[in-house]
Amino acid sequence: MVDNFGRKSLPWGATGGSQMLDRATKIKIHDLMVKTRCTEETAISMNKQGEGFFWIGGAGEEAFGVSLGLQIRKGQGPAYDYLHLHYRGAPIAMAMGTEPIDQIRQMRATATDRYSGGRQFVEHFAIPEWNIVPVTPTIETQYLMAPGTAHVQRRFGGEGITVVTGGDAGTAEGDFHCCLNWASRPGEELPLLIIVTHNRFGISTPSSQVQASNELNRQAEPFGIRNSIHDGNDVEAIWAALEEAIAYIRKERKPYCLQANVSRIFGHSSATGANRVPEVDCITAFEDKLIKDGIMTRTEVDAVWKKWKEHLKECLAQVRQEPLPDGADIWRHVFAEPATV
Amino acid sequence: MATYAQGIRLALHYAEENLGLTDVFGEDVGPPLGGVFTATQGIKCAWNSPLDERGIIGMAIGIALAGGRPVAEIQFADYIFNTIDMLKLAGNLRWSSYGNYGVPLVIMTPVGAGIHGSIYHSHSFESMATHIPGFKIVAPSNALDAYGLMLSSIVDPDPVMYLKSKALMRVKSEHLIPGEPGDLAELNKRINAPIGDRSKWVPDWPAVEDYRVPIGKASVVREGSDLTVITYSRHVLECARAADQLRGEGISCEVIDLRTLFPVDWPTLRRSVAKTGRVLVVNEDTEVTNYGEHLIRKLTEEFFFDLQVAPRLLAGVNVPGVGISIPLEEASVPQYRDVLDTMRDVATQPGRGTTGEWPLLPETVFGRR
Ligand SMILES: Cc1ncc(C[n+]2csc(CCOP(=O)(O)OP(=O)(O)O)c2C)c(N)n1
Ligand SMILES: [Mg+2]
C-alpha cells in the first residue's frame, strides 16, 4: 500500500502485524470502523441539513483509531490507561465502547449529551469511567496535561499508560516540545504514548509550509525517546506498531512517540465543506484485503454497512425527540455541586 | 508569630501529612532551594519542575484529573501570563465536561510590588485572574490567613488561585498559627533550611493543627462608621495603619480585608456600605479594567441612592511597568501616604446627604436593607 506521502515501504517490519490479528479480531475491527464512519457521515449530513452547528471528527482515521482503542486497558484511575484525545478521537472512543447515539446527541447539542450537556462541539468526549479526560478545543494543550496523568501513573506503578493524540500542524506549538521534555527527564521518565496523526494539513495550510520534515516523530530523538512512523491507513501495520509501542511503555515505563500517517477524507471540518476528498480510504482498503484473504465476502461487508446505517437512522430519529438544554442550565457545574458559592 | 512564607510552608506540611496533598512543584520549588521565597522548604512532596510555566499548569491539571492534589507554583506572577489559556482550561473543565471531571488544584504565585523588583517582579494578577471563570481566588494578608486559606484551597474541589504577596513574605504574624511555638527564633531554627549544605537537613516541624479560613469570607480588620475601605493582600496593612492614624483625627474607618477575591463576600461588604455610605477600594493592580472597578460597579448598582459620595478606587498607575528606582515605584503603586490621604479625603468629603445636591428620597437613605 502507498501512504499519503507516496511511500510504498514503511520503516516497520519488526513483527509483521498481519499474522497477529486473528480472523475474529479483523471482523470486529471492520465492524467498529464502519460503525464509526456511519456515525461521522450522519453527523456530517446533520450539519448540512442544519441539525448541528459544526462537524469535526475522525472520518478517515478509523484504521489507526480502532486499532488503538481496542488495545486500551479501560477503567477508572491510574491503574488503567488515560486518554488525552483531540477532536478526531471517535474511532478510538468507539472501539472502547462509546455508542453512536451519544455522539449524535453532542452533534445536536441536546440536554442528553452526556459528554458536555450541549456545551461543546461534537467529538469532545469526557468519560471518567474510562479515563477519557475532557477533549479540549485548544490545539496541543492536551500535550501539557498528559504528562500529569502519566506522572501519577509513574508513582502509582502497575502497567497503566497515558495516551495523547493530536495533529501534525499542532506540533508547531511549543507545547509539543514541552511534552517531549516532561516525558523524558532522567529518572522521571513517563509512561506516555505521544501520538501525532499526520494528515498533511492544518485546516488549509499544507505541512510543507509549517515544517521542514514530515517525520515529526523524529523530534523525539534528541530527547532519547523511542519513536517510529507508520501508515495509519493500514490496519495490520498500525495495529502492530501500536502493540509494540504500548508493550514497551507498559513494561519499561518510558515514553514513546509514534506518528501515524492518516487521511482526512472529508477535509478539515464542516467549516471547509466536509465534502469527500480523493485520499486513501482505510475502510475500503481494509475491505479489499478482507475479501481477498477470504475473511469476509462482499455481501457480508455490505451487511455491516446496512446494519450501522439503519442503526444511525434510529439514533437520529430518537435524538430529534430529545430536548435542548434549558438556558438556566448554564449555571450548573461552574463549581462542584452542591454549589459552594 | 510565624512569617507569611512560614505560614504557607507550615500549611503545606500540614496538608501533605493530613489532607492528601500529593505534589508541590514549580521552578526551584524542591530541594535544595525550597522556593525563591522559602515557602516550600522541607516539604516532602516538593519537586523542581522544568522551566516551563504552561507545562506546570498542564501538569497540575493532569495530576488533578488522575486524582492527585497538587499545589503548583508559578515562580512570580510576572511569568504567569503565558499560561492564560491553560488557566482558562483549568477553570472550564468541570463546566465544559458537564461535571464529568473536576480539577482540584491550587496555583500559587507571588504578586505585587514592594520589593524593588523592577518591571518583572512587580506585576499584579488579580484583575486578570478574576476574569477567568471557574477559579476561586484568594489573597491573604498575614501568616495566619495564609495558613488557613492554603488548607481551604487544598481541600477545595475546584481550582484555586492563591495570590501571595511578595512584600509580605517576611512579615511576622500578630497571631499564632495553632500549634506553632511562640518564639520566632525557635521556629526559624526548627523549620528554616540552613545556609550551605542542606542535603542532610530535615525540618523539625511543630505540631501545627487544622485551621481553615473559609474561602469566600472577608475579615473586618478595623471597625468604623465613616468610610468602608475594601482591600486585600499587602494594602491591608497600609489601610489598617491609616485607619489607626485617622482615628486620632476623629475619622472612623472600617477596613475590610477581602481575603477571597472570588467568590466575593458580598454580605460583609453590604453590611459595611449600608452603614457608612462611602466606599474606597485599594489595590496595586493597574487602574484600567481593575478588579476594584467590579466591586465598585456592583456596590454602586446596589447602593446608588445610599451613597454619600462617589465611590473611589486607589490603584496602580496605568503604565507598562513598575520601575526599579524608588521614586518610580513610589509614583506607580499606592504608598502609605496615598492611602492615608485618599481615605481622609473620601471620609471627609461633603456628602450629598448634607449638601442636598442630589434629590433625595428619604426612605432610601441608609439602612434600607
Ligand atoms: C491553540 C489553537 N490555535 C488554533 C486553533 C484553530 N484550529 C483548529 S484545528 C486547527 C488545525 C490543526 O491542524 P493539525 O494539528 O494538523 O490537526 P488536524 O486537524 O489536521 O487533525 C486550527 C488552527 C485551535 N483550535 N487552537
Ligand atoms: Mg493535520
PDB file of N, CA, C and O and ligand atoms in Angstrom, chain A residues 167-169 197-203 264, ligand 2:
ATOM      1  N   GLY A 167      -2.729  16.468  15.974  1.00  0.00           N
ATOM      2  CA  GLY A 167      -2.391  16.507  14.554  1.00  0.00           C
ATOM      3  C   GLY A 167      -0.986  16.985  14.272  1.00  0.00           C
ATOM      4  O   GLY A 167      -0.220  17.324  15.173  1.00  0.00           O
ATOM      5  N   ASP A 168      -0.653  17.016  12.972  1.00  0.00           N
ATOM      6  CA  ASP A 168       0.693  17.405  12.554  1.00  0.00           C
ATOM      7  C   ASP A 168       0.937  18.895  12.744  1.00  0.00           C
ATOM      8  O   ASP A 168       1.952  19.317  13.302  1.00  0.00           O
ATOM      9  N   ALA A 169      -0.005  19.736  12.286  1.00  0.00           N
ATOM     10  CA  ALA A 169       0.233  21.183  12.347  1.00  0.00           C
ATOM     11  C   ALA A 169       0.435  21.646  13.787  1.00  0.00           C
ATOM     12  O   ALA A 169       1.260  22.521  14.068  1.00  0.00           O
ATOM     13  N   THR A 197      -0.975  12.313  14.560  1.00  0.00           N
ATOM     14  CA  THR A 197      -1.652  11.820  13.353  1.00  0.00           C
ATOM     15  C   THR A 197      -1.399  12.841  12.254  1.00  0.00           C
ATOM     16  O   THR A 197      -1.811  13.989  12.348  1.00  0.00           O
ATOM     17  N   HIS A 198      -0.667  12.393  11.247  1.00  0.00           N
ATOM     18  CA  HIS A 198      -0.226  13.311  10.189  1.00  0.00           C
ATOM     19  C   HIS A 198      -1.151  13.184   8.985  1.00  0.00           C
ATOM     20  O   HIS A 198      -1.172  12.160   8.321  1.00  0.00           O
ATOM     21  N   ASN A 199      -1.916  14.240   8.723  1.00  0.00           N
ATOM     22  CA  ASN A 199      -2.794  14.228   7.547  1.00  0.00           C
ATOM     23  C   ASN A 199      -2.380  15.297   6.536  1.00  0.00           C
ATOM     24  O   ASN A 199      -3.131  15.652   5.645  1.00  0.00           O
ATOM     25  N   ARG A 200      -1.185  15.831   6.721  1.00  0.00           N
ATOM     26  CA  ARG A 200      -0.549  16.754   5.776  1.00  0.00           C
ATOM     27  C   ARG A 200      -1.148  18.156   5.755  1.00  0.00           C
ATOM     28  O   ARG A 200      -0.753  18.973   4.939  1.00  0.00           O
ATOM     29  N   PHE A 201      -2.101  18.411   6.629  1.00  0.00           N
ATOM     30  CA  PHE A 201      -2.690  19.748   6.651  1.00  0.00           C
ATOM     31  C   PHE A 201      -3.059  20.183   8.065  1.00  0.00           C
ATOM     32  O   PHE A 201      -3.386  19.354   8.911  1.00  0.00           O
ATOM     33  N   GLY A 202      -3.035  21.492   8.287  1.00  0.00           N
ATOM     34  CA  GLY A 202      -3.737  22.100   9.397  1.00  0.00           C
ATOM     35  C   GLY A 202      -4.757  23.021   8.758  1.00  0.00           C
ATOM     36  O   GLY A 202      -4.389  24.012   8.114  1.00  0.00           O
ATOM     37  N   ILE A 203      -6.007  22.662   8.813  1.00  0.00           N
ATOM     38  CA  ILE A 203      -7.097  23.315   8.076  1.00  0.00           C
ATOM     39  C   ILE A 203      -6.716  23.406   6.584  1.00  0.00           C
ATOM     40  O   ILE A 203      -6.819  22.398   5.885  1.00  0.00           O
ATOM     41  N   ARG A 264      -7.695  12.426   5.605  1.00  0.00           N
ATOM     42  CA  ARG A 264      -8.680  13.383   6.128  1.00  0.00           C
ATOM     43  C   ARG A 264      -9.762  13.426   5.071  1.00  0.00           C
ATOM     44  O   ARG A 264      -9.872  14.378   4.324  1.00  0.00           O
TER      45      ARG A 264
HETATM   46 MG    MG C   2      -3.243  17.911  10.254  1.00  0.00          MG
END
